[in-house]
Short mmCIF file of C-alpha atoms in Angstrom, two decimals:
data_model
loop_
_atom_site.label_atom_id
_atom_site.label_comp_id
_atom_site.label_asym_id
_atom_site.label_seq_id
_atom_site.Cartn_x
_atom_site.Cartn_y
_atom_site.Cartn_z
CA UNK A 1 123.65 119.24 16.11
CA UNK A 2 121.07 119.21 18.56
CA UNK A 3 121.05 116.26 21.77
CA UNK A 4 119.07 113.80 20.27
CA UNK A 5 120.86 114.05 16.78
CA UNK A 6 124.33 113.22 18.80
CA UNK A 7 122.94 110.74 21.14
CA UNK A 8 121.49 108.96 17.26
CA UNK A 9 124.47 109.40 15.88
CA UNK A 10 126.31 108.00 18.50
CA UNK A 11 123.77 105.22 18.33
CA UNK A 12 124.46 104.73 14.54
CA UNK A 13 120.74 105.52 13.80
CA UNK A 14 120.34 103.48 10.88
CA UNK A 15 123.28 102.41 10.38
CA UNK A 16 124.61 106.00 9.70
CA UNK A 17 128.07 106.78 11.68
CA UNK A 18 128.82 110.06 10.00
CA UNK A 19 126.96 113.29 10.29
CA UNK A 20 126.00 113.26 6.02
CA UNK A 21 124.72 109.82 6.29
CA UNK A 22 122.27 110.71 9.83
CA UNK A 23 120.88 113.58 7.80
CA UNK A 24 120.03 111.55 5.02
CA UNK A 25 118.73 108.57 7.18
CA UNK A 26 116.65 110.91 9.14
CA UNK A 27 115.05 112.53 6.00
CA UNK A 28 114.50 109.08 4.31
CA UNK A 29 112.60 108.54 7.89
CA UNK A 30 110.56 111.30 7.21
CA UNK A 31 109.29 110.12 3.84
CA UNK A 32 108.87 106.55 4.72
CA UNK A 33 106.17 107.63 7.96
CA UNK A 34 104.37 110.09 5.30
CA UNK A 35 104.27 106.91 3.01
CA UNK A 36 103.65 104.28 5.78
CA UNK A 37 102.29 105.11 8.68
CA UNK A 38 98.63 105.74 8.18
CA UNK A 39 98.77 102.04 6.97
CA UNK A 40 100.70 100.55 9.86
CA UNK A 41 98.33 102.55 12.61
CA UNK A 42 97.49 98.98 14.27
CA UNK A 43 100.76 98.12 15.12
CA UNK A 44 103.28 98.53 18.31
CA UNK A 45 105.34 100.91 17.79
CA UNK A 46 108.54 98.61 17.77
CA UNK A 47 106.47 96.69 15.53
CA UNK A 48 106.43 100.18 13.31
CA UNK A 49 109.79 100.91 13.78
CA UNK A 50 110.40 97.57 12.44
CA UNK A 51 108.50 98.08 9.35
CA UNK A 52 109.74 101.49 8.88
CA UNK A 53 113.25 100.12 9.05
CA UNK A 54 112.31 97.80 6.38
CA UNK A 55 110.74 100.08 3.75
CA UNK A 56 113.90 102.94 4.44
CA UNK A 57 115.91 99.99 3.49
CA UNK A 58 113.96 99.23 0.32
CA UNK A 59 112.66 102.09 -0.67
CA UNK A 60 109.66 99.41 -1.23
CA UNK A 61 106.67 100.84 0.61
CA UNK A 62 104.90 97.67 -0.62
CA UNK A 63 106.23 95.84 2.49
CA UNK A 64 103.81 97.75 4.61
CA UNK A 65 101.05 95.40 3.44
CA UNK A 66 103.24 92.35 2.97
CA UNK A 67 104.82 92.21 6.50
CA UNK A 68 103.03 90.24 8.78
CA UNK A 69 104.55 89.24 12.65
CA UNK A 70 103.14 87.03 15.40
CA UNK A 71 101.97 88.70 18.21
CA UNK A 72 105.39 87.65 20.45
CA UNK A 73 107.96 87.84 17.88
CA UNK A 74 108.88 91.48 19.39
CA UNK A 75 109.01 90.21 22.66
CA UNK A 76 110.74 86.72 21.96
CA UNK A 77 113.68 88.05 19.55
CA UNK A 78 114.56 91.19 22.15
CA UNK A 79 114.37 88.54 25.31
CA UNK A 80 116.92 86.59 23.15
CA UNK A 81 119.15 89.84 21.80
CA UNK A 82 119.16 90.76 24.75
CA UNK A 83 121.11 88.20 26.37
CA UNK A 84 123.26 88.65 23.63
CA UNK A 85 122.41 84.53 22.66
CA UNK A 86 123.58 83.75 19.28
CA UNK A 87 121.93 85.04 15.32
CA UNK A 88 121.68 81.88 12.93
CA UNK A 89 121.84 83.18 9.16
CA UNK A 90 121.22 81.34 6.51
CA UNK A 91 123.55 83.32 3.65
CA UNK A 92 126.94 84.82 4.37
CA UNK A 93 124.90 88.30 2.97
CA UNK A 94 122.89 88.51 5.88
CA UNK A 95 125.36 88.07 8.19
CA UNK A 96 127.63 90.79 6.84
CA UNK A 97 124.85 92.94 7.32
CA UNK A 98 124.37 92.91 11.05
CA UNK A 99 125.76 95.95 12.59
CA UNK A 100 126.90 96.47 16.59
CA UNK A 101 125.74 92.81 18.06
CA UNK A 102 127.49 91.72 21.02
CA UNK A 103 126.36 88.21 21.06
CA UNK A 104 127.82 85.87 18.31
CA UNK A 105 126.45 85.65 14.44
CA UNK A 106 126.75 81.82 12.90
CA UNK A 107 125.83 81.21 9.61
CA UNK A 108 127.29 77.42 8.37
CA UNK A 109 126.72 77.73 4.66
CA UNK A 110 130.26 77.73 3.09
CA UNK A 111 131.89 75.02 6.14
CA UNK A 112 133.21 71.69 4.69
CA UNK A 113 130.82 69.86 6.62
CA UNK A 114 127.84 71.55 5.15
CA UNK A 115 128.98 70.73 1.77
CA UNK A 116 129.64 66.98 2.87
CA UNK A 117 126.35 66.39 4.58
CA UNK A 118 124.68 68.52 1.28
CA UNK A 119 126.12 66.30 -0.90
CA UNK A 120 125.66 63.16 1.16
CA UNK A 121 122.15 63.67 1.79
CA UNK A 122 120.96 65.52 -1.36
CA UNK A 123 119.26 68.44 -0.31
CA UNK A 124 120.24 72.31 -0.52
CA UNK A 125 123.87 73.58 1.38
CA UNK A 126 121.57 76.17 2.98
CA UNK A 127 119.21 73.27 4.45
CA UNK A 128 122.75 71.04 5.64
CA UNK A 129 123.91 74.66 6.89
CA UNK A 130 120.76 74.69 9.31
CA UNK A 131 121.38 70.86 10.44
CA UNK A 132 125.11 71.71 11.24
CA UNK A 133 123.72 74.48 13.63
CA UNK A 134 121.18 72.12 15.22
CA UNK A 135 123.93 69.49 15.85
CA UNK A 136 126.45 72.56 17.55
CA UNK A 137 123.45 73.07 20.07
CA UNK A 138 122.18 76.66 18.68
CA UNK A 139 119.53 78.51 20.59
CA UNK A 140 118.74 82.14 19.25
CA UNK A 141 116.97 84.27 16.61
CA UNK A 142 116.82 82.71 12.92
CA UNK A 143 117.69 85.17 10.28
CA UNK A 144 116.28 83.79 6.83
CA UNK A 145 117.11 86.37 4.24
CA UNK A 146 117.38 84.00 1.32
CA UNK A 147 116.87 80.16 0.87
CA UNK A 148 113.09 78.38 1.65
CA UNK A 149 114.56 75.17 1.86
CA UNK A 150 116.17 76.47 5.21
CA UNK A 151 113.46 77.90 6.34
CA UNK A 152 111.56 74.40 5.81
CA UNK A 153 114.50 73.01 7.47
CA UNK A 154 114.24 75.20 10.91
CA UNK A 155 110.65 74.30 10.69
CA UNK A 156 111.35 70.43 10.86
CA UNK A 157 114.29 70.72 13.44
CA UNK A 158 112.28 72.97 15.40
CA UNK A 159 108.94 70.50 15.15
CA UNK A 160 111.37 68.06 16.19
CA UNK A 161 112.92 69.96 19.13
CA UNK A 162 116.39 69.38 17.65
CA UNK A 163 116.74 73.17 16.99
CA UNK A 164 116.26 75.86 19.71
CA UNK A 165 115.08 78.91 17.97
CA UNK A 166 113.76 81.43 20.09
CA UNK A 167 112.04 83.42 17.08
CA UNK A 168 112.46 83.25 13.28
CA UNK A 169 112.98 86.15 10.43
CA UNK A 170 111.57 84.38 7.89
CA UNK A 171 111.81 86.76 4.21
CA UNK A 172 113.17 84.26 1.98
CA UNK A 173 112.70 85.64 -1.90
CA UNK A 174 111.98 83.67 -5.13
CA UNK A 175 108.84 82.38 -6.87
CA UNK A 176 109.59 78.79 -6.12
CA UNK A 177 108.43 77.77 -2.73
CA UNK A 178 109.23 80.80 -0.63
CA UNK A 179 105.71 82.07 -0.48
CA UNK A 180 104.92 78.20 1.03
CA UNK A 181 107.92 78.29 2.98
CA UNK A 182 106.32 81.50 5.00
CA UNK A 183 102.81 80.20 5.08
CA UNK A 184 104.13 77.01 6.83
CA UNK A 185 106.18 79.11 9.23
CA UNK A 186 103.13 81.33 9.64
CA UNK A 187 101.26 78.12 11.14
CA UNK A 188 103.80 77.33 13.40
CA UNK A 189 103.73 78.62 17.01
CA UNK A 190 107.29 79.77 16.51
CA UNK A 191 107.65 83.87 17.28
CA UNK A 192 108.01 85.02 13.51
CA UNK A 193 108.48 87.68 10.94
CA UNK A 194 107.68 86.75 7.52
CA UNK A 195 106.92 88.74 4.19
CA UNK A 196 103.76 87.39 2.07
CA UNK A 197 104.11 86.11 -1.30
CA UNK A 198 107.42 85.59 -3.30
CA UNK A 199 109.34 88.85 -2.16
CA UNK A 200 111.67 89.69 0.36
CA UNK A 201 115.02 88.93 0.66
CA UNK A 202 118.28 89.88 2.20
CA UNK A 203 118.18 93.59 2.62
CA UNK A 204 114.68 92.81 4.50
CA UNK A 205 115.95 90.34 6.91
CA UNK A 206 119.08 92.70 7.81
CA UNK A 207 116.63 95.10 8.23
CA UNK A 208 114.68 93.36 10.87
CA UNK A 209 117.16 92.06 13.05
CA UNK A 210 119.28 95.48 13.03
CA UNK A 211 116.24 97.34 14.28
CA UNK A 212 115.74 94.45 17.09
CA UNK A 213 119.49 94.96 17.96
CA UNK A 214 119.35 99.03 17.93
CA UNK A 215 116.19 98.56 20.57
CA UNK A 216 117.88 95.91 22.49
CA UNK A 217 120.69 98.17 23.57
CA UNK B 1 120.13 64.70 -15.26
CA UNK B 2 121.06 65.93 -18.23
CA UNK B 3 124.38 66.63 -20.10
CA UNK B 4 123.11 70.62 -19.73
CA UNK B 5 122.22 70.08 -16.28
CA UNK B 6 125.33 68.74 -15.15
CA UNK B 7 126.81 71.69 -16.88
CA UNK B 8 125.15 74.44 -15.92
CA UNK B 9 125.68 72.65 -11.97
CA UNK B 10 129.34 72.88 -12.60
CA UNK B 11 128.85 76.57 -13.71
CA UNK B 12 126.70 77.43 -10.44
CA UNK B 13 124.01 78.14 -12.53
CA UNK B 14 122.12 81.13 -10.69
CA UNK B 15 124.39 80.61 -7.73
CA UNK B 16 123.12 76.98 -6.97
CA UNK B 17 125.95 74.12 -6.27
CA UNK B 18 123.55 71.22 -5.32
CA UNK B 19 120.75 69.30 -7.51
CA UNK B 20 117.59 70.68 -5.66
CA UNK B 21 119.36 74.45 -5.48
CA UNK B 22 119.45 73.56 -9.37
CA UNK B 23 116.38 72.73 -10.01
CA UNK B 24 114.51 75.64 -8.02
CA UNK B 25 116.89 77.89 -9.74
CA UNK B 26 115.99 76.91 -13.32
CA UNK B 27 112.21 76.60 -12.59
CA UNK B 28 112.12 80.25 -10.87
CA UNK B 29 114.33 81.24 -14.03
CA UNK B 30 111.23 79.66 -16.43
CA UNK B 31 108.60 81.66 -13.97
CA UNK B 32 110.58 84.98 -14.79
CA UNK B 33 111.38 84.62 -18.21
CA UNK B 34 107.08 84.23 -18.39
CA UNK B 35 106.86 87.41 -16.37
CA UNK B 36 108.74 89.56 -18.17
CA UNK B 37 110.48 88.57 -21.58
CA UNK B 38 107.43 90.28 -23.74
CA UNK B 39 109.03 93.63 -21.59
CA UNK B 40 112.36 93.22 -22.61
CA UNK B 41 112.97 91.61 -26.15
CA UNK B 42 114.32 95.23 -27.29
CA UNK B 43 117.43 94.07 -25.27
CA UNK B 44 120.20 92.29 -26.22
CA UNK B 45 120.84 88.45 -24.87
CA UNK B 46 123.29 89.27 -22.21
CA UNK B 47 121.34 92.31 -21.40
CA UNK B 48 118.44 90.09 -20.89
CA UNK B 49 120.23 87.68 -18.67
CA UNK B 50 121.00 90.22 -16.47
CA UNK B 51 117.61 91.54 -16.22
CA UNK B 52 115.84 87.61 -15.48
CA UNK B 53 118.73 87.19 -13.03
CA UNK B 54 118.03 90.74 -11.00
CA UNK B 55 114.42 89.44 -11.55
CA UNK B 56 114.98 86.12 -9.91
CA UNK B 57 116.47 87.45 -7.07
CA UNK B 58 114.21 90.25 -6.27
CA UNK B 59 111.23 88.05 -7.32
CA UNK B 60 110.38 91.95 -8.08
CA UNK B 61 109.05 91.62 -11.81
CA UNK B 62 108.94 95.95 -11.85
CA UNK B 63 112.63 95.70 -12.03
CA UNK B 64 112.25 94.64 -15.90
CA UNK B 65 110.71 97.73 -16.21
CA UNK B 66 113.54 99.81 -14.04
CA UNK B 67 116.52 98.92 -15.09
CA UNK B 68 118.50 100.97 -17.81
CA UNK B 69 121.94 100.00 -19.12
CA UNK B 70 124.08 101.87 -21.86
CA UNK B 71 124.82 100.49 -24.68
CA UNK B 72 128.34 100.05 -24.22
CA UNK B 73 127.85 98.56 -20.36
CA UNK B 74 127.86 94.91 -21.54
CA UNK B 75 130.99 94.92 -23.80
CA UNK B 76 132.65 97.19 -21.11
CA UNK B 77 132.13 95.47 -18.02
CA UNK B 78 132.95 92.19 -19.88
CA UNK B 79 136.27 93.27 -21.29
CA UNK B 80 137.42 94.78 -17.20
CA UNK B 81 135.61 91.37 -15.68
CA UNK B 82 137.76 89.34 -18.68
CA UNK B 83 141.40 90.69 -17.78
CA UNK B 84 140.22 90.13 -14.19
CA UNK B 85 140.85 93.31 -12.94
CA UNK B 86 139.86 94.64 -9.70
CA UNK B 87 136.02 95.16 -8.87
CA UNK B 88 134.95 98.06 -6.53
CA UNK B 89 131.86 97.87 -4.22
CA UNK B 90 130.54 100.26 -1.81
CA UNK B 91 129.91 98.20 1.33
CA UNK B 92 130.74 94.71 2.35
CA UNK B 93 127.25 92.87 2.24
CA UNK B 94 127.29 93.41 -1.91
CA UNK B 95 131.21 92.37 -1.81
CA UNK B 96 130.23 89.27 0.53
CA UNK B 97 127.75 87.99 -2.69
CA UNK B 98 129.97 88.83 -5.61
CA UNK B 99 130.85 84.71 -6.61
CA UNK B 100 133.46 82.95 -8.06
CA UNK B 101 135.15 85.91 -9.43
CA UNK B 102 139.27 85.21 -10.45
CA UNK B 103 139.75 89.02 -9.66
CA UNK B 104 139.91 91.03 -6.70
CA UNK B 105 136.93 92.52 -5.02
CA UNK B 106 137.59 95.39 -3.32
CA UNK B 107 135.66 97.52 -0.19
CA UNK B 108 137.01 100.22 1.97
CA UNK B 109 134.07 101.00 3.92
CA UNK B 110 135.71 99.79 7.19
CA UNK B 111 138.95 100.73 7.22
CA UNK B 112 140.59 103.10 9.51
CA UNK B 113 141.80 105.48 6.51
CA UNK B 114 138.25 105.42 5.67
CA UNK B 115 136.67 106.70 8.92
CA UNK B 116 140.04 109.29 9.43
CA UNK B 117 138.87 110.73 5.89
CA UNK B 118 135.12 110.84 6.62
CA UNK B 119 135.92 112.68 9.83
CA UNK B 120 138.13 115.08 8.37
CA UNK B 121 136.54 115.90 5.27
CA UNK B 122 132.81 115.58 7.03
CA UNK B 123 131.26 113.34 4.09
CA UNK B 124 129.96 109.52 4.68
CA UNK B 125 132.09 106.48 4.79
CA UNK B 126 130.91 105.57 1.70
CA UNK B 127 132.03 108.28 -0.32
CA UNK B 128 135.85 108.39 1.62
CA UNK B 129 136.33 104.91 0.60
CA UNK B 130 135.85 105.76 -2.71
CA UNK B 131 138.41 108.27 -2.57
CA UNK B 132 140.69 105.85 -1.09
CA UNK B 133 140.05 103.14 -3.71
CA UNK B 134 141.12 105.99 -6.08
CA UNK B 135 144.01 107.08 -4.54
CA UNK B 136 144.96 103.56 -4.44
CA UNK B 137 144.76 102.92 -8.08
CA UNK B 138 142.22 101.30 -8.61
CA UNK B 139 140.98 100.15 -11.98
CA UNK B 140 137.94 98.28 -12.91
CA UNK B 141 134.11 97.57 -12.40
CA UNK B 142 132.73 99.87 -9.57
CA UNK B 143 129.57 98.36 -8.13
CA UNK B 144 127.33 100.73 -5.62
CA UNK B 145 124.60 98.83 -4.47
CA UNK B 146 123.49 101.26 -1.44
CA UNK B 147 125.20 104.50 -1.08
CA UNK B 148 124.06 107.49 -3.23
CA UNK B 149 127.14 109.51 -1.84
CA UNK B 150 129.68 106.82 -2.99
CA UNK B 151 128.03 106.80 -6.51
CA UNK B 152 128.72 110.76 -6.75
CA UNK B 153 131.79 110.74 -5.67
CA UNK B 154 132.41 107.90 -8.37
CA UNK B 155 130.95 110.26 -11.02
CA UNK B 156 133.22 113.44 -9.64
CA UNK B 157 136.61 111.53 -9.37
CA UNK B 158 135.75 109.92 -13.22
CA UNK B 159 135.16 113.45 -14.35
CA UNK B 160 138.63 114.53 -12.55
CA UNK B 161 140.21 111.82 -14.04
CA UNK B 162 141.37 110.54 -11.02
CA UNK B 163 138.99 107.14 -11.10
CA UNK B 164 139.75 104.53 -13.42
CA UNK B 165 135.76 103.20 -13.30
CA UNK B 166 135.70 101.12 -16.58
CA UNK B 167 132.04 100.64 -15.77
CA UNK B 168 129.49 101.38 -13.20
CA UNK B 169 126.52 99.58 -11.51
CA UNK B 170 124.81 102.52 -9.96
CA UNK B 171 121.55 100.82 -7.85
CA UNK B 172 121.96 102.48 -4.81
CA UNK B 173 118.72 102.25 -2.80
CA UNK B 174 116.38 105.40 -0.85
CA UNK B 175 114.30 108.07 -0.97
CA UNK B 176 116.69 110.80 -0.51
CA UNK B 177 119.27 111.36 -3.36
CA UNK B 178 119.27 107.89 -4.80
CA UNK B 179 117.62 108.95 -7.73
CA UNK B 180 119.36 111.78 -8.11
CA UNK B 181 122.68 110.37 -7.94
CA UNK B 182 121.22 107.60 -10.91
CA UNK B 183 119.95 110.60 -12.83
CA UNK B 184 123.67 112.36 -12.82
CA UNK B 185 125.40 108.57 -13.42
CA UNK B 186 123.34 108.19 -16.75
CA UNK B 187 123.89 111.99 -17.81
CA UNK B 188 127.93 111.10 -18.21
CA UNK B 189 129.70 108.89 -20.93
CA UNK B 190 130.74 106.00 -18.05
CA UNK B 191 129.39 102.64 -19.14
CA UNK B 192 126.50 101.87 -16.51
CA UNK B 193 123.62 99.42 -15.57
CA UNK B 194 121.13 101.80 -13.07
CA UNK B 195 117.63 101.77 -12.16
CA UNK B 196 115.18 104.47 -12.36
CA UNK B 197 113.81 105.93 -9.15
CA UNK B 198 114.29 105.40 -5.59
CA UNK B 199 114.68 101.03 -5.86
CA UNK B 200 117.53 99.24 -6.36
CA UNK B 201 120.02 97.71 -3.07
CA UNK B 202 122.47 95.05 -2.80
CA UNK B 203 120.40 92.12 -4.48
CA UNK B 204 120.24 93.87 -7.76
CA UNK B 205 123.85 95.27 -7.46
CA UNK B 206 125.07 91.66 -6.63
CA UNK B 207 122.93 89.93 -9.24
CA UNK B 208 124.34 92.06 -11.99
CA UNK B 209 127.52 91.37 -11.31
CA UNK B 210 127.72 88.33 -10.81
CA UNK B 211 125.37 87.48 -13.92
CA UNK B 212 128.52 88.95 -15.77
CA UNK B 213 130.77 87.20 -13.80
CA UNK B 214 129.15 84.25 -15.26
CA UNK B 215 128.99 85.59 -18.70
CA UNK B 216 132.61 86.10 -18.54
CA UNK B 217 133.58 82.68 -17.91
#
């Protein structure tokens, strides 16, 4: 193994912690630049990396063309990771699938109170879930892998200043409102990171916020 | 709401538990079944409600066109999910979306045995905590949603006899050996759902199962 495979290994490039699983991360590299990269030119390259990330994780190349980020979301998320301030998910999914943070990961969607306040004031657990974390005082990067109602919902808190997100991952998947859930986060001046149109989803949000956490470091 | 409604909200229809998680769940169901039921009326009902439900949560309509079950994976994977035996996955974010199952779901991918093995025997994670589930005695539906290493060494310890796999979803996700490991699932006589190519990951792994989770109810 040469220095730089060790010091990636050591690194868990990718998520890969044994020597099998860095060789096939690092080919699976390989093929998404030759796929990617003469389409993602314009970018930063941790804005590349990003997308990169995204597409290994995928094996989508689609998301190339359907990721779009505001021109601080690098900046804003790492300034937050960084001081290891807490991740907001939406599903428990997403959180299981944030590797090495040293900062905290919330996600309120299966607490009693969440169900209570879902119930009580009929709207979606996953919208109570991002209330809950308003009311405990959060202030971090928002990880929405899943549900556009909380995405709405960290749009209206945030509006408000009742939530302190610093930036927001904002891929939630389905063809009811989670293309309009993006576009409204889009016109926000929130830092963001959303997918256009209906797709996107959990794999893409861990994704994102793994590769801000492996440049963080 | 209606005496269906009310019983498909009891059910967690599509993995929704409140009224509006309901209702965007059964209009993004009518939205898929439009996209892609002329694709797949060769396929049996439950068959098809597995398909609309990976659909739905990929928002990915080229999945109706990807996926390939056996014939037998259905009645299989029913009888196993039925008797509530023990279900298998690969790494902890498709274990963390597997719902309301009576059984045990089971993942290895973290413990220490898991990383000893790895070491020892130089193969990935994934793959040693499929030899550990083995060696453990397990029985049941195995459900890879990432790994192509885990999925061949759930096709090698079958073959041995040493993996009581009663069915397999094989989706793992990549450009390097995912189809391959697909292609060698399909070529055996173990029950499977996969998809063709390098696509797949834990939202199609996760809405398989748990569509016949549901199914099994």
């Amino acid at each position: 193994m040469s220095k730089q495979e060790k010091s990636q290994l050591k690194n868990n490039f990718m998520g890969a912690s044994t020597k099998q699983g860095h060789e096939i991360a690092v080919e699976s590299r390989k093929i998404v630049k030759s796929l990617i990269d003469h389409k993602i030119s314009n970018l930063r390259p941790e804005e590349r990396s990003i997308v990169e990330r995204i597409v290994h994780s995928t094996a989508d190349p689609e998301y190339a063309e359907l990721i779009k980020m505001s021109s601080d979301f690098v900046f804003k998320s790492l300034e937050s990771i960084k001081n290891n301030e807490d991740i907001l998910t939406d599903i428990n999914m997403v959180k299981t699938g944030i590797n090495n943070y040293s900062g905290e990961i919330k996600c309120y969607i299966n607490h009693y109170e969440t169900k209570e306040l879902a119930r009580k004031e009929e709207i979606t657990r996953a919208a109570a879930a991002i209330q809950i974390a308003a009311s405990e005082g959060f202030e971090g990067v928002v990880v929405i892998g899943n549900s556009p109602t909380a995405l709405f919902e960290v749009i209206k808190l945030k509006k408000n200043n009742q939530l302190r997100a610093k930036s927001v991952i904002g891929v939630p998947v389905g063809f009811v409102a989670a293309s309009e859930a993006k576009e409204a986060l889009e016109k926000t001046d929130i830092p963001y990171l959303i997918t256009k149109g209906p797709k996107g989803g959990t794999p893409v949000a861990v994704a994102a916020i793994n590769s801000l956490i492996n440049k963080g470091k």
